[in-house]
Amino acid sequence: MAHDNKEQVDAITGVTTTGHSWDDIQELNNPLPRWWLWTFYASIAWAIAYCIAYPAWPLVSSYTKGALGWQSREAVVADLDALKQQRSGMTTKLADASLEEIRRDPEMFAFARAQGKAAFGDNCAPCHGAGGAGAKGYPNLNDDDWLWGGSLVQIEHTIRHGARSTSDQGHSGTMPAFGRDGMLKREEISHAADYVRSLSGLSTDKGANLNAGAKVFADNCAACHGDKGQGNLDLGAPNLSDKIWLFGSDKATIVEGLMNGRGGVMPTWHGRLDDTTIKALTLYVHSLGGDQRP
């Protein structure tokens, strides 16, 4: 780039140059388009007017309120209050009705499912997925396999009080760390893992000692999971004889669970969600799964 302070005139266009040139290409001193200048000035005027009319500038402990006195937070609160007023009649019905009464009333049930779906998206989807399909370590709510029971009453209790949560009424069953705490040797854990896989018809290691695994299972696991691995809803012990696995069915995953234990946490929603929302959420979750018992 070259710079020449001497004013020059371009021979072709007759326009003066800025004195700058790149590779012998002169920069012409053309004025900005008038429409662009007016747009620029209008933008400045608009910005000044906006700063005066609306909240704009942060202060030490507050912010400028704006001449119009309008705030987006107040607008949101007003919209929510209007929505609550619009829904108040049906919300009162839900509050006064039992879960089964709501389930049997098409109008209330449709309203509850819609409200429950919204609450699920806001509070449950980060763990269970937007459609309730779950993920590794997070139960699938679309099937008919429930750790703590799939009836309306059981689901409401789980939502309200959680599992291994801060609530004294929450579910508290935990799988011990048999390996880490020295209750079982690694060889015994390997035998037990092979046996557990066999309960649901999965293949086992060549030469697996299923008899030894059955003894380890009977002595250490059957108390919670049942003699045939059918599970126990009261303890949150999963059914090991079906083909539904919360963490995975490969031997390495089962061995890891036996070594270090399992104990996922579900928060208690009592006090964080109102009773009507918990009812609606219960009915929505119940409608996702295959268990349609009251």
Coordinates of C-alpha atoms in Angstrom, one line a residue:
M1 CA 0.0 0.0 0.0
A2 CA 1.2 3.5 -0.9
H3 CA 0.2 6.8 0.6
D4 CA 0.5 10.2 -1.2
N5 CA -0.9 13.3 0.6
K6 CA -1.0 15.2 -2.7
E7 CA -4.5 15.6 -4.0
Q8 CA -5.0 13.8 -7.3
V9 CA -7.8 13.6 -9.7
D10 CA -8.7 10.3 -11.4
A11 CA -8.3 10.8 -15.1
I12 CA -11.2 8.5 -16.0
T13 CA -13.9 9.4 -13.5
G14 CA -12.8 13.0 -12.7
V15 CA -13.1 12.2 -8.9
T16 CA -10.4 13.2 -6.5
T17 CA -8.6 10.4 -4.7
T18 CA -7.8 9.8 -1.0
G19 CA -4.1 9.5 -1.7
H20 CA -4.2 5.8 -1.0
S21 CA -3.3 3.2 -3.6
W22 CA -2.9 -0.6 -3.6
D23 CA -0.9 -2.2 -6.4
D24 CA -1.3 1.1 -8.4
I25 CA -5.1 1.0 -7.9
Q26 CA -6.2 4.4 -6.6
E27 CA -8.9 4.8 -3.9
L28 CA -11.5 7.3 -5.0
N29 CA -13.0 9.8 -2.5
N30 CA -16.6 9.1 -3.4
P31 CA -19.2 10.3 -0.9
L32 CA -21.4 7.8 0.9
P33 CA -24.9 7.2 -0.7
R34 CA -27.4 9.6 0.7
W35 CA -29.9 6.8 1.5
W36 CA -27.2 5.1 3.6
L37 CA -26.4 8.3 5.5
W38 CA -30.1 8.9 6.3
T39 CA -30.5 5.3 7.4
F40 CA -27.5 5.7 9.7
Y41 CA -28.8 8.9 11.2
A42 CA -32.3 7.4 11.7
S43 CA -30.7 4.4 13.5
I44 CA -28.9 6.8 15.9
A45 CA -32.1 8.7 16.5
W46 CA -34.0 5.4 17.2
A47 CA -31.4 4.2 19.6
I48 CA -31.5 7.5 21.6
A49 CA -35.3 7.4 21.7
Y50 CA -35.3 3.7 22.8
C51 CA -32.9 4.4 25.6
I52 CA -35.2 7.2 26.8
A53 CA -38.5 5.3 26.5
Y54 CA -37.5 1.8 27.7
P55 CA -35.2 0.2 30.4
A56 CA -31.7 0.4 28.9
W57 CA -28.7 1.3 31.0
P58 CA -27.4 -0.6 34.1
L59 CA -26.7 1.5 37.2
V60 CA -24.8 0.6 40.3
S61 CA -27.7 -1.2 42.0
S62 CA -30.5 -0.8 39.6
Y63 CA -31.1 0.3 36.0
T64 CA -32.9 3.1 34.1
K65 CA -36.6 2.5 34.1
G66 CA -37.6 4.3 30.9
A67 CA -40.1 7.1 30.4
L68 CA -42.9 4.7 29.4
G69 CA -42.5 2.6 32.5
W70 CA -42.8 -0.7 30.6
Q71 CA -40.8 -3.8 31.5
S72 CA -40.7 -7.2 29.9
R73 CA -40.8 -9.0 33.2
E74 CA -44.0 -7.2 34.2
A75 CA -45.5 -8.1 30.9
V76 CA -44.7 -11.7 31.3
V77 CA -46.2 -11.7 34.8
A78 CA -49.3 -10.1 33.5
D79 CA -49.6 -12.7 30.7
L80 CA -49.1 -15.5 33.2
D81 CA -51.7 -14.1 35.5
A82 CA -54.2 -13.8 32.6
L83 CA -53.5 -17.5 31.6
K84 CA -54.0 -18.6 35.2
Q85 CA -57.3 -16.7 35.3
Q86 CA -58.4 -18.3 32.0
R87 CA -57.5 -21.8 33.4
S88 CA -58.8 -21.2 36.9
G89 CA -62.1 -23.1 36.4
M90 CA -60.5 -26.3 35.1
T91 CA -57.6 -26.0 37.6
T92 CA -60.1 -25.9 40.5
K93 CA -61.8 -29.0 39.1
L94 CA -58.5 -30.8 39.0
A95 CA -57.6 -29.8 42.5
D96 CA -60.9 -31.1 43.8
A97 CA -61.0 -34.4 41.9
S98 CA -59.1 -37.6 42.6
L99 CA -56.6 -39.0 40.0
E100 CA -59.1 -41.7 39.0
E101 CA -61.9 -39.2 38.6
I102 CA -59.8 -37.1 36.4
R103 CA -58.7 -40.1 34.3
R104 CA -62.4 -41.1 33.7
D105 CA -63.5 -37.6 32.7
P106 CA -62.5 -36.9 29.1
E107 CA -62.5 -33.1 29.5
M108 CA -60.5 -33.0 32.7
F109 CA -58.1 -35.8 31.4
A110 CA -57.4 -33.9 28.2
F111 CA -56.6 -30.7 30.2
A112 CA -54.5 -32.6 32.7
R113 CA -52.5 -34.3 30.0
A114 CA -51.8 -31.0 28.2
Q115 CA -50.7 -29.4 31.5
G116 CA -48.7 -32.5 32.5
K117 CA -46.9 -32.6 29.1
A118 CA -45.8 -29.0 29.6
A119 CA -44.6 -29.7 33.1
F120 CA -42.8 -32.8 31.9
G121 CA -41.0 -30.8 29.2
D122 CA -39.9 -28.2 31.8
N123 CA -38.9 -30.5 34.6
C124 CA -38.5 -34.2 33.5
A125 CA -37.4 -34.2 29.9
P126 CA -33.7 -33.3 30.7
C127 CA -33.4 -36.8 32.2
H128 CA -36.1 -38.9 30.7
G129 CA -36.1 -37.4 27.2
A130 CA -38.7 -35.2 25.5
G131 CA -41.0 -38.2 24.8
G132 CA -40.1 -40.1 28.0
A133 CA -38.0 -42.7 26.2
G134 CA -35.3 -42.4 28.8
A135 CA -31.5 -43.0 28.4
K136 CA -28.8 -45.0 30.1
G137 CA -29.5 -44.8 33.8
Y138 CA -32.9 -43.0 33.2
P139 CA -36.0 -45.2 33.0
N140 CA -38.0 -45.4 29.8
L141 CA -41.5 -44.2 30.7
N142 CA -43.1 -45.5 27.5
D143 CA -42.9 -49.2 28.3
D144 CA -44.6 -51.2 31.0
D145 CA -41.5 -51.8 33.2
W146 CA -41.6 -49.7 36.4
L147 CA -39.0 -49.7 39.2
W148 CA -41.4 -48.4 41.8
G149 CA -44.7 -49.3 40.2
G150 CA -46.8 -47.9 37.4
S151 CA -50.2 -47.3 38.9
L152 CA -51.5 -43.7 39.3
V153 CA -50.9 -43.8 43.1
Q154 CA -47.4 -45.2 42.7
I155 CA -46.4 -42.7 40.1
E156 CA -47.7 -39.8 42.1
H157 CA -45.8 -41.0 45.1
T158 CA -42.6 -41.2 43.1
I159 CA -43.0 -37.8 41.5
R160 CA -44.0 -36.2 44.8
H161 CA -41.3 -37.7 47.0
G162 CA -38.6 -38.9 44.5
A163 CA -36.1 -41.7 45.0
R164 CA -33.0 -41.4 47.2
S165 CA -33.9 -37.7 47.5
T166 CA -34.3 -35.2 50.3
S167 CA -37.8 -36.4 51.2
D168 CA -38.2 -38.8 54.2
Q169 CA -41.1 -40.4 52.3
G170 CA -39.1 -41.0 49.1
H171 CA -38.0 -44.4 47.8
S172 CA -34.7 -45.4 49.4
G173 CA -33.6 -48.8 48.0
T174 CA -30.0 -48.9 46.9
M175 CA -27.9 -51.7 45.3
P176 CA -24.8 -52.4 47.4
A177 CA -21.3 -52.2 46.0
F178 CA -20.5 -55.9 46.4
G179 CA -17.0 -55.7 45.0
R180 CA -15.8 -52.3 46.2
D181 CA -17.0 -53.1 49.8
G182 CA -15.4 -56.6 49.8
M183 CA -18.6 -58.6 50.0
L184 CA -17.9 -60.6 46.9
K185 CA -14.7 -61.6 45.1
R186 CA -14.2 -60.7 41.4
E187 CA -14.6 -64.3 40.4
E188 CA -17.9 -64.5 42.2
I189 CA -19.1 -61.3 40.6
S190 CA -18.2 -62.8 37.2
H191 CA -20.2 -65.9 37.9
A192 CA -23.2 -63.8 39.1
A193 CA -23.1 -61.6 36.0
D194 CA -23.2 -64.7 33.8
Y195 CA -26.1 -66.0 35.7
V196 CA -28.0 -62.7 35.6
R197 CA -27.6 -62.6 31.8
S198 CA -29.0 -66.2 31.6
L199 CA -32.1 -65.2 33.5
S200 CA -33.3 -63.2 30.5
G201 CA -32.0 -65.7 27.9
L202 CA -28.8 -63.8 27.0
S203 CA -25.7 -65.7 26.0
T204 CA -23.0 -66.3 28.6
D205 CA -19.2 -66.8 28.4
K206 CA -18.0 -70.1 27.2
G207 CA -17.4 -72.3 30.2
A208 CA -19.5 -70.0 32.4
N209 CA -20.2 -71.6 35.8
L210 CA -24.0 -70.9 36.0
N211 CA -24.4 -73.1 39.1
A212 CA -21.8 -71.0 41.0
G213 CA -23.5 -67.9 39.7
A214 CA -26.9 -69.2 40.9
K215 CA -25.5 -69.7 44.4
V216 CA -24.0 -66.2 44.5
F217 CA -27.3 -64.8 43.3
A218 CA -29.3 -66.8 45.9
D219 CA -27.1 -65.7 48.7
N220 CA -26.7 -62.0 47.8
C221 CA -29.2 -60.9 45.2
A222 CA -32.4 -62.8 45.6
A223 CA -33.5 -61.0 48.8
C224 CA -34.2 -57.9 46.6
H225 CA -34.6 -59.2 43.1
G226 CA -36.5 -62.4 43.9
D227 CA -35.6 -66.1 43.5
K228 CA -36.1 -65.9 39.7
G229 CA -34.9 -62.3 39.3
Q230 CA -38.5 -61.0 38.9
G231 CA -37.8 -57.8 40.8
N232 CA -39.4 -56.0 43.7
L233 CA -41.4 -52.8 43.3
D234 CA -41.2 -52.0 47.0
L235 CA -37.4 -51.9 46.9
G236 CA -37.1 -50.5 43.4
A237 CA -35.2 -53.7 42.4
P238 CA -35.5 -54.2 38.7
N239 CA -36.9 -57.3 37.0
L240 CA -33.8 -59.2 35.7
S241 CA -35.7 -61.8 33.8
D242 CA -37.1 -59.5 31.1
K243 CA -35.0 -57.9 28.3
I244 CA -35.3 -54.3 29.6
W245 CA -32.1 -53.0 31.1
L246 CA -31.6 -49.6 32.7
F247 CA -27.8 -49.4 32.4
G248 CA -27.2 -52.1 29.8
S249 CA -27.1 -55.9 29.4
D250 CA -23.5 -56.6 28.4
K251 CA -21.5 -58.5 31.0
A252 CA -19.0 -55.6 31.6
T253 CA -21.9 -53.3 32.6
I254 CA -23.4 -55.8 34.9
V255 CA -20.0 -56.5 36.5
E256 CA -19.5 -52.8 37.0
G257 CA -22.9 -52.5 38.7
L258 CA -22.1 -55.4 41.0
M259 CA -18.6 -54.0 41.8
N260 CA -19.7 -50.4 42.6
G261 CA -23.5 -50.6 43.2
R262 CA -26.3 -48.6 41.7
G263 CA -28.4 -45.8 43.1
G264 CA -29.7 -43.1 40.8
V265 CA -31.4 -40.1 42.3
M266 CA -34.8 -38.7 41.4
P267 CA -35.6 -35.3 43.0
T268 CA -38.6 -34.7 45.1
W269 CA -41.0 -32.4 43.3
H270 CA -43.2 -31.7 46.4
G271 CA -42.8 -28.1 47.2
R272 CA -41.3 -27.3 43.8
L273 CA -44.5 -28.0 41.9
D274 CA -48.0 -27.3 43.2
D275 CA -50.4 -30.2 43.9
T276 CA -52.4 -29.7 40.7
T277 CA -49.4 -29.8 38.5
I278 CA -48.2 -33.0 40.2
K279 CA -51.6 -34.5 39.5
A280 CA -51.4 -33.5 35.9
L281 CA -47.8 -34.8 35.6
T282 CA -48.9 -38.1 37.2
L283 CA -51.7 -38.5 34.6
Y284 CA -49.4 -37.6 31.7
V285 CA -46.7 -40.0 32.8
H286 CA -49.2 -42.8 33.4
S287 CA -50.6 -42.3 29.9
L288 CA -47.2 -42.8 28.4
G289 CA -46.6 -46.3 29.8
G290 CA -48.4 -49.6 29.2
D291 CA -49.6 -50.0 32.7
Q292 CA -53.1 -48.5 32.8
R293 CA -54.1 -49.6 36.3
P294 CA -55.7 -46.9 38.5

